[in-house]
Coordinates of C-alpha atoms and ligand atoms in Angstrom, one line a residue:
M539 CA -25.9 19.0 6.7
D540 CA -23.3 20.1 4.1
K541 CA -22.8 16.9 2.1
R542 CA -19.1 17.7 1.7
K543 CA -18.6 17.6 5.5
R544 CA -18.7 14.3 7.2
K545 CA -16.9 13.5 10.4
V546 CA -14.9 10.2 10.3
I547 CA -14.8 8.4 13.6
L548 CA -11.8 6.2 13.9
P549 CA -12.5 2.8 15.6
T550 CA -10.4 1.4 18.4
T551 CA -8.8 -2.0 18.1
S552 CA -7.2 -4.0 20.9
I553 CA -3.6 -4.3 19.9
I554 CA -1.0 -7.0 20.5
N555 CA 1.9 -5.9 22.7
E556 CA 4.8 -5.9 20.3
D557 CA 8.5 -6.1 21.4
K558 CA 11.1 -3.4 20.8
S559 CA 12.6 -4.9 17.6
T560 CA 9.2 -5.2 16.0
L561 CA 8.2 -1.7 16.9
L562 CA 11.5 -0.3 15.5
M563 CA 11.1 -2.4 12.3
L564 CA 7.6 -0.9 11.8
Y565 CA 8.8 2.6 12.5
E566 CA 11.7 2.2 10.0
D567 CA 9.4 0.8 7.3
M568 CA 7.0 3.7 7.6
L569 CA 9.8 6.2 7.5
L570 CA 11.2 4.5 4.5
G571 CA 7.9 5.0 2.7
R572 CA 7.5 8.6 3.8
Y573 CA 11.0 9.7 2.8
F574 CA 11.0 7.7 -0.4
E575 CA 7.8 9.5 -1.5
D576 CA 9.1 13.0 -0.4
M577 CA 12.2 12.3 -2.5
C578 CA 9.9 11.3 -5.5
A579 CA 8.2 14.6 -5.3
Q580 CA 11.5 16.4 -5.4
M581 CA 12.8 14.3 -8.3
Y582 CA 9.5 14.7 -10.3
Y583 CA 9.6 18.4 -10.1
R584 CA 13.2 18.3 -11.2
G585 CA 12.1 16.5 -14.3
K586 CA 13.7 13.1 -13.4
M587 CA 10.4 11.2 -13.5
F588 CA 7.7 11.2 -16.2
G589 CA 4.0 10.4 -16.4
F590 CA 1.7 10.3 -13.4
V591 CA 3.2 9.7 -10.0
H592 CA 0.8 9.0 -7.1
L593 CA 2.3 9.3 -3.7
Y594 CA 1.4 7.5 -0.5
N595 CA 2.1 10.0 2.2
G596 CA -0.2 9.6 5.2
Q597 CA -1.2 6.0 4.4
E598 CA 2.0 4.4 5.6
A599 CA 0.4 2.6 8.6
V600 CA -1.7 0.5 6.2
S601 CA 1.2 -0.7 4.0
T602 CA 3.5 -1.4 7.0
G603 CA 0.7 -2.7 9.3
V604 CA -0.4 -5.2 6.6
I605 CA 2.6 -6.2 4.6
K606 CA 5.1 -6.5 7.6
A607 CA 2.7 -9.2 9.1
L608 CA 3.1 -11.3 5.9
M609 CA 5.7 -14.0 5.2
T610 CA 8.1 -13.8 2.3
Q611 CA 6.2 -16.5 0.5
D612 CA 3.0 -14.4 0.5
Y613 CA 1.8 -12.2 -2.4
V614 CA 0.9 -8.5 -2.6
C615 CA -1.2 -6.9 -5.4
S616 CA -1.2 -3.2 -5.5
T617 CA -2.6 -0.2 -7.4
Y618 CA -1.0 2.8 -9.2
R619 CA -0.2 4.1 -5.7
D620 CA 2.3 1.3 -5.4
H621 CA 5.9 2.4 -4.5
V622 CA 5.5 2.0 -0.7
H623 CA 3.7 -1.3 -0.9
A624 CA 6.7 -2.6 -3.0
L625 CA 9.1 -1.2 -0.4
S626 CA 7.3 -2.9 2.5
K627 CA 7.3 -6.2 0.6
G628 CA 11.1 -5.9 0.3
V629 CA 11.7 -4.7 -3.2
P630 CA 15.0 -2.7 -2.8
P631 CA 14.6 1.1 -2.8
N632 CA 17.4 1.3 -5.5
L633 CA 15.3 -0.8 -7.9
V634 CA 12.1 1.1 -7.3
M635 CA 13.8 4.5 -7.7
A636 CA 15.6 3.4 -10.8
E637 CA 12.2 2.2 -12.2
L638 CA 10.7 5.6 -11.6
F639 CA 13.7 7.2 -13.4
G640 CA 13.0 4.9 -16.4
K641 CA 16.3 3.1 -16.0
E642 CA 17.4 -0.3 -17.2
T643 CA 18.2 -1.3 -13.6
G644 CA 14.6 -0.7 -12.4
C645 CA 12.5 -3.5 -11.1
S646 CA 10.5 -3.5 -14.4
R647 CA 13.6 -2.7 -16.4
G648 CA 12.5 0.9 -16.8
R649 CA 9.6 0.0 -19.0
G650 CA 6.9 0.3 -16.3
G651 CA 7.4 3.5 -14.4
S652 CA 5.5 4.6 -11.3
M653 CA 2.2 2.8 -11.9
H654 CA 3.8 -0.6 -12.9
I655 CA 6.2 -1.6 -10.1
F656 CA 6.6 -5.4 -10.3
S657 CA 8.9 -7.9 -8.8
A658 CA 8.4 -11.6 -9.3
A659 CA 11.4 -12.2 -6.9
H660 CA 9.4 -10.6 -4.1
N661 CA 6.0 -11.9 -5.0
F662 CA 4.9 -8.3 -5.7
L663 CA 2.3 -8.6 -8.4
G664 CA 2.1 -4.9 -9.4
G665 CA 1.3 -1.9 -10.0
F666 CA -1.9 -1.3 -12.2
A667 CA -3.1 1.9 -13.9
F668 CA -6.7 0.8 -14.1
I669 CA -8.6 0.8 -10.8
G670 CA -9.8 -2.6 -9.7
E671 CA -7.6 -4.3 -12.2
G672 CA -5.5 -5.9 -9.4
I673 CA -8.5 -7.6 -7.7
P674 CA -9.0 -10.4 -10.1
V675 CA -5.3 -10.9 -10.4
A676 CA -5.2 -11.4 -6.6
I677 CA -8.0 -13.9 -6.9
G678 CA -5.9 -15.8 -9.4
S679 CA -2.9 -15.7 -7.2
A680 CA -4.8 -17.0 -4.2
F681 CA -6.4 -19.7 -6.4
Q682 CA -2.9 -20.9 -7.5
S683 CA -1.8 -21.1 -3.9
V684 CA -4.7 -23.5 -3.1
Y685 CA -4.2 -25.4 -6.3
S686 CA -0.5 -25.9 -5.6
K687 CA -1.2 -27.1 -2.1
Q688 CA -4.2 -29.3 -2.7
L689 CA -3.7 -30.7 -6.2
L690 CA 0.1 -30.4 -6.7
K691 CA 0.7 -31.4 -3.0
K692 CA 3.2 -28.5 -2.5
D693 CA 5.0 -28.7 0.9
G694 CA 4.8 -25.9 3.4
L695 CA 2.2 -23.4 4.5
L696 CA -0.6 -22.0 2.3
S697 CA 0.5 -18.7 0.8
V698 CA -1.7 -15.7 1.4
T699 CA -2.4 -12.9 -1.1
V700 CA -3.1 -9.3 0.0
C701 CA -4.9 -7.0 -2.4
F702 CA -4.9 -3.3 -1.8
F703 CA -7.3 -0.8 -3.5
G704 CA -9.0 2.5 -2.7
D705 CA -12.5 3.5 -1.6
G706 CA -13.4 4.7 -5.1
T707 CA -12.6 1.3 -6.5
T708 CA -15.1 -0.4 -4.3
N709 CA -17.9 1.0 -6.5
N710 CA -16.5 -1.0 -9.4
G711 CA -18.1 -4.3 -10.3
Q712 CA -14.8 -6.3 -10.1
F713 CA -14.8 -5.7 -6.4
F714 CA -18.2 -7.4 -5.9
E715 CA -17.5 -10.2 -8.4
C716 CA -14.2 -11.1 -6.6
L717 CA -15.7 -11.0 -3.1
N718 CA -18.2 -13.5 -4.4
M719 CA -15.6 -15.8 -5.9
A720 CA -13.2 -15.6 -3.0
V721 CA -15.9 -16.7 -0.5
L722 CA -17.2 -19.4 -2.9
W723 CA -13.8 -20.9 -3.3
K724 CA -12.6 -20.1 0.3
L725 CA -9.5 -18.4 -1.2
P726 CA -6.6 -17.3 1.0
V727 CA -7.0 -13.6 0.1
I728 CA -7.2 -10.4 2.2
F729 CA -8.9 -7.4 0.6
V730 CA -7.5 -4.2 2.0
V731 CA -9.5 -1.1 1.2
E732 CA -7.5 2.0 1.9
N733 CA -10.3 4.4 2.5
N734 CA -8.5 7.7 2.2
Q735 CA -11.9 9.4 1.9
W736 CA -11.4 10.6 -1.7
A737 CA -11.3 9.3 -5.2
I738 CA -9.4 12.0 -7.0
G739 CA -11.8 14.9 -6.4
M740 CA -14.9 12.8 -5.4
A741 CA -15.6 12.5 -1.7
H742 CA -16.2 8.9 -0.8
H743 CA -19.6 9.4 0.9
R744 CA -20.9 11.3 -2.1
S745 CA -20.2 8.4 -4.5
T746 CA -21.4 5.3 -2.8
S747 CA -24.8 4.1 -1.5
S748 CA -23.4 2.8 1.7
P749 CA -20.2 4.5 2.9
E750 CA -19.2 1.8 5.4
I751 CA -17.4 -0.4 3.0
Y752 CA -16.6 -3.2 5.5
K753 CA -20.3 -3.8 5.9
K754 CA -20.5 -4.8 2.3
A755 CA -18.7 -8.0 3.2
Q756 CA -21.8 -9.2 5.0
A757 CA -23.7 -9.7 1.8
F758 CA -21.1 -12.2 0.6
G759 CA -20.5 -14.0 3.9
L760 CA -17.0 -13.0 4.7
P761 CA -15.7 -11.1 7.8
G762 CA -15.6 -7.3 7.3
V763 CA -13.4 -5.3 9.7
E764 CA -13.0 -1.6 10.0
V765 CA -9.7 -0.3 11.4
D766 CA -8.0 3.0 12.2
G767 CA -5.6 3.2 9.2
M768 CA -3.6 5.8 11.0
D769 CA -2.5 3.4 13.7
V770 CA 0.0 0.8 12.5
L771 CA -0.5 -1.4 15.6
S772 CA -4.3 -1.6 15.0
V773 CA -3.8 -2.4 11.4
R774 CA -1.2 -5.1 12.3
S775 CA -3.6 -6.7 14.8
V776 CA -6.5 -7.1 12.4
T777 CA -4.2 -8.3 9.7
I778 CA -2.7 -11.0 11.9
E779 CA -6.2 -12.3 12.5
A780 CA -7.0 -12.2 8.8
I781 CA -3.8 -14.0 7.9
K782 CA -4.5 -16.7 10.4
R783 CA -7.9 -17.4 8.9
A784 CA -6.6 -17.3 5.3
R785 CA -3.6 -19.6 6.0
Q786 CA -5.7 -22.1 7.8
G787 CA -8.0 -22.4 4.8
Q788 CA -10.9 -20.5 6.3
G789 CA -11.1 -18.0 3.5
P790 CA -11.0 -14.3 2.8
T791 CA -11.4 -11.2 5.0
L792 CA -12.2 -7.6 4.0
I793 CA -10.4 -4.9 5.9
E794 CA -11.4 -1.3 5.6
A795 CA -8.6 1.0 6.8
L796 CA -9.7 4.5 7.4
T797 CA -6.9 6.8 6.3
Y798 CA -6.0 9.9 4.4
R799 CA -3.5 11.0 1.7
F800 CA -1.5 14.0 2.8
R801 CA -0.8 15.1 -0.8
G802 CA -2.9 15.6 -3.9
H803 CA -4.2 12.6 -5.9
S804 CA -1.1 12.7 -8.0
L805 CA 1.8 15.1 -8.4
A806 CA -0.1 16.7 -11.2
D807 CA -3.1 17.5 -8.8
P808 CA -3.1 21.0 -7.3
D809 CA -5.3 19.5 -4.5
E810 CA -7.7 22.4 -4.3
L811 CA -10.9 20.4 -3.5
R812 CA -10.2 19.2 0.0
S813 CA -10.7 21.8 2.8
R814 CA -7.8 23.1 4.9
Q815 CA -9.8 22.1 8.0
E816 CA -10.2 18.5 6.9
K817 CA -6.5 18.2 5.9
N818 CA -5.4 19.6 9.2
A819 CA -7.6 17.2 11.2
W820 CA -5.9 14.3 9.4
L821 CA -2.4 15.7 9.5
A822 CA -2.7 15.8 13.3
R823 CA -3.1 11.9 13.1
D824 CA 0.2 11.4 11.3
P825 CA 0.8 7.6 11.7
I826 CA 4.6 8.0 11.9
Q827 CA 4.4 10.6 14.7
K828 CA 1.9 8.4 16.5
L829 CA 4.2 5.3 16.6
R830 CA 7.2 7.5 17.5
K831 CA 5.3 8.8 20.5
Y832 CA 4.2 5.4 21.5
I833 CA 7.7 4.0 21.3
F834 CA 9.2 6.9 23.2
N835 CA 6.5 7.3 25.9
N836 CA 6.6 3.6 26.7
S837 CA 10.5 3.7 26.9
F838 CA 11.1 1.2 24.1
A839 CA 13.7 3.5 22.6
S840 CA 15.3 6.9 23.2
K841 CA 15.0 9.9 21.0
Y842 CA 18.6 9.2 20.0
E843 CA 17.8 5.7 18.7
L844 CA 14.8 7.0 16.8
D845 CA 16.8 9.8 15.2
N846 CA 19.4 7.3 14.2
I847 CA 16.8 5.4 12.3
D848 CA 15.8 8.6 10.5
L849 CA 19.4 9.2 9.5
K850 CA 19.8 5.6 8.3
V851 CA 16.6 5.8 6.2
K852 CA 17.6 9.2 4.7
Q853 CA 20.9 7.6 3.6
I854 CA 19.1 4.7 2.0
I855 CA 17.0 7.2 0.0
D856 CA 20.0 9.3 -1.0
D857 CA 21.8 6.1 -2.2
S858 CA 18.7 5.1 -4.2
V859 CA 18.7 8.4 -6.0
N860 CA 22.5 8.1 -6.8
F861 CA 21.9 4.5 -8.0
A862 CA 19.1 5.7 -10.3
L863 CA 21.0 8.7 -11.6
S864 CA 24.1 6.6 -12.4
S865 CA 22.1 3.7 -14.0
P866 CA 21.9 3.4 -17.8
E867 CA 18.8 4.1 -19.8
P868 CA 17.3 1.2 -21.8
R869 CA 19.0 1.0 -25.2
I870 CA 17.0 2.1 -28.3
E871 CA 17.8 -1.3 -29.9
D872 CA 15.9 -3.0 -27.0
L873 CA 12.7 -1.0 -27.6
K874 CA 10.7 -4.2 -28.4
L875 CA 12.4 -6.3 -25.8
Y876 CA 10.2 -7.9 -23.0
L877 CA 7.0 -7.5 -25.0
F878 CA 6.7 -11.3 -24.9
A879 CA 7.5 -13.7 -22.0
E880 CA 10.3 -15.4 -23.9
D881 CA 12.4 -12.3 -23.8
N882 CA 12.7 -12.5 -20.0
Ligands
LIG1278 C1 -11.1 1.5 -14.8 C2 -10.7 2.9 -14.5 N1 -11.6 3.9 -14.5 C3 -11.2 5.2 -14.2 C4 -9.9 5.5 -13.9 C5 -9.5 6.9 -13.5 N2 -9.2 7.0 -12.1 C6 -7.9 7.1 -11.7 S1 -7.7 7.1 -10.1 C7 -9.3 7.1 -9.8 C8 -9.9 7.2 -8.4 C9 -9.6 6.0 -7.6 O1 -9.9 6.3 -6.3 P1 -9.6 5.3 -5.1 O2 -10.0 3.9 -5.6 O3 -10.3 5.8 -3.9 O4 -8.0 5.3 -4.9 P2 -7.0 6.4 -4.4 O5 -6.6 7.2 -5.6 O6 -7.8 7.2 -3.4 O7 -5.9 5.7 -3.8 C10 -10.0 7.0 -11.0 C11 -11.5 6.9 -11.2 C12 -9.0 4.4 -13.9 N3 -7.7 4.6 -13.6 N4 -9.4 3.2 -14.2

């Protein structure tokens, strides 16, 4: 068999019956992610953004399915493909767009850019340029939740930390070290592998000894679950289970979401290595179209209601661009500001 060709079979998960308001919330969040990223591409090519910009198109069901099942008090740790995770966690689009424009009003005050979206106010822990860098950070975050609850006797529910990373990253040692530690200390952490089948130009199955990542959980003694990452309701179902375990102090879960990125690795990538046939097969599984059909076919909402959500989201994105354009640049006198914690 041609090693470059491998058919991905998407698993089926029994889903929870969600009500209309939840379904529309999920739909709106996925659209927000998609339109935000489409606008980023436009702005990047118009010279409004600098450096590498990695877009999330195609993977929206993972961000929405996971993050929208969390509580406000929970934490999210992302990668360099971080804009949409931040939006799902509630970081306002204005602040994310302004950050991408390098403006003072951005969530990292214009100093971080695309790969360093942070918001302490939203428990959004970044944004990392190095692959695997967020995994130990997520472990630290989950540890502090346990410490605050058990030793400092903090009131309320145990907070859960979700850590996102790609299939390529799972070949990195930090992944294995952190699985070990998370199980050993029963940490309230959920590892979410967004297996979009490629690490830049390296096909996943050509770079790893055992392509089914969720099975690697077995070696460390935590549940490993494979899920259709193009189906937001399936992702949400498995996440709700994982959150329940984590919050009750039963420890971590590894979720492998099978998905695909609809654009190149970054906006600088001409995307010539993936076949047209493969791309078309995944484009036909567009997670936003899938949810839209589900909502419409089950009479949860009319086409008119869904189109109104589209218009609303487009307006939010236009507003975020206007906000970013009209925001001030950081001052040259402030070049060294925020290098140290005391500047904040
Ligand atoms: C420690 C480290 N080594 C190498 C790189 C270069 N690099 C950037 S993206 C990438 C591939 C990551 O692929 P994956 O984890 O599947 O994430 P995806 O881009 O598909 O979301 C690599 C190797 C890096 N950023 N950090």
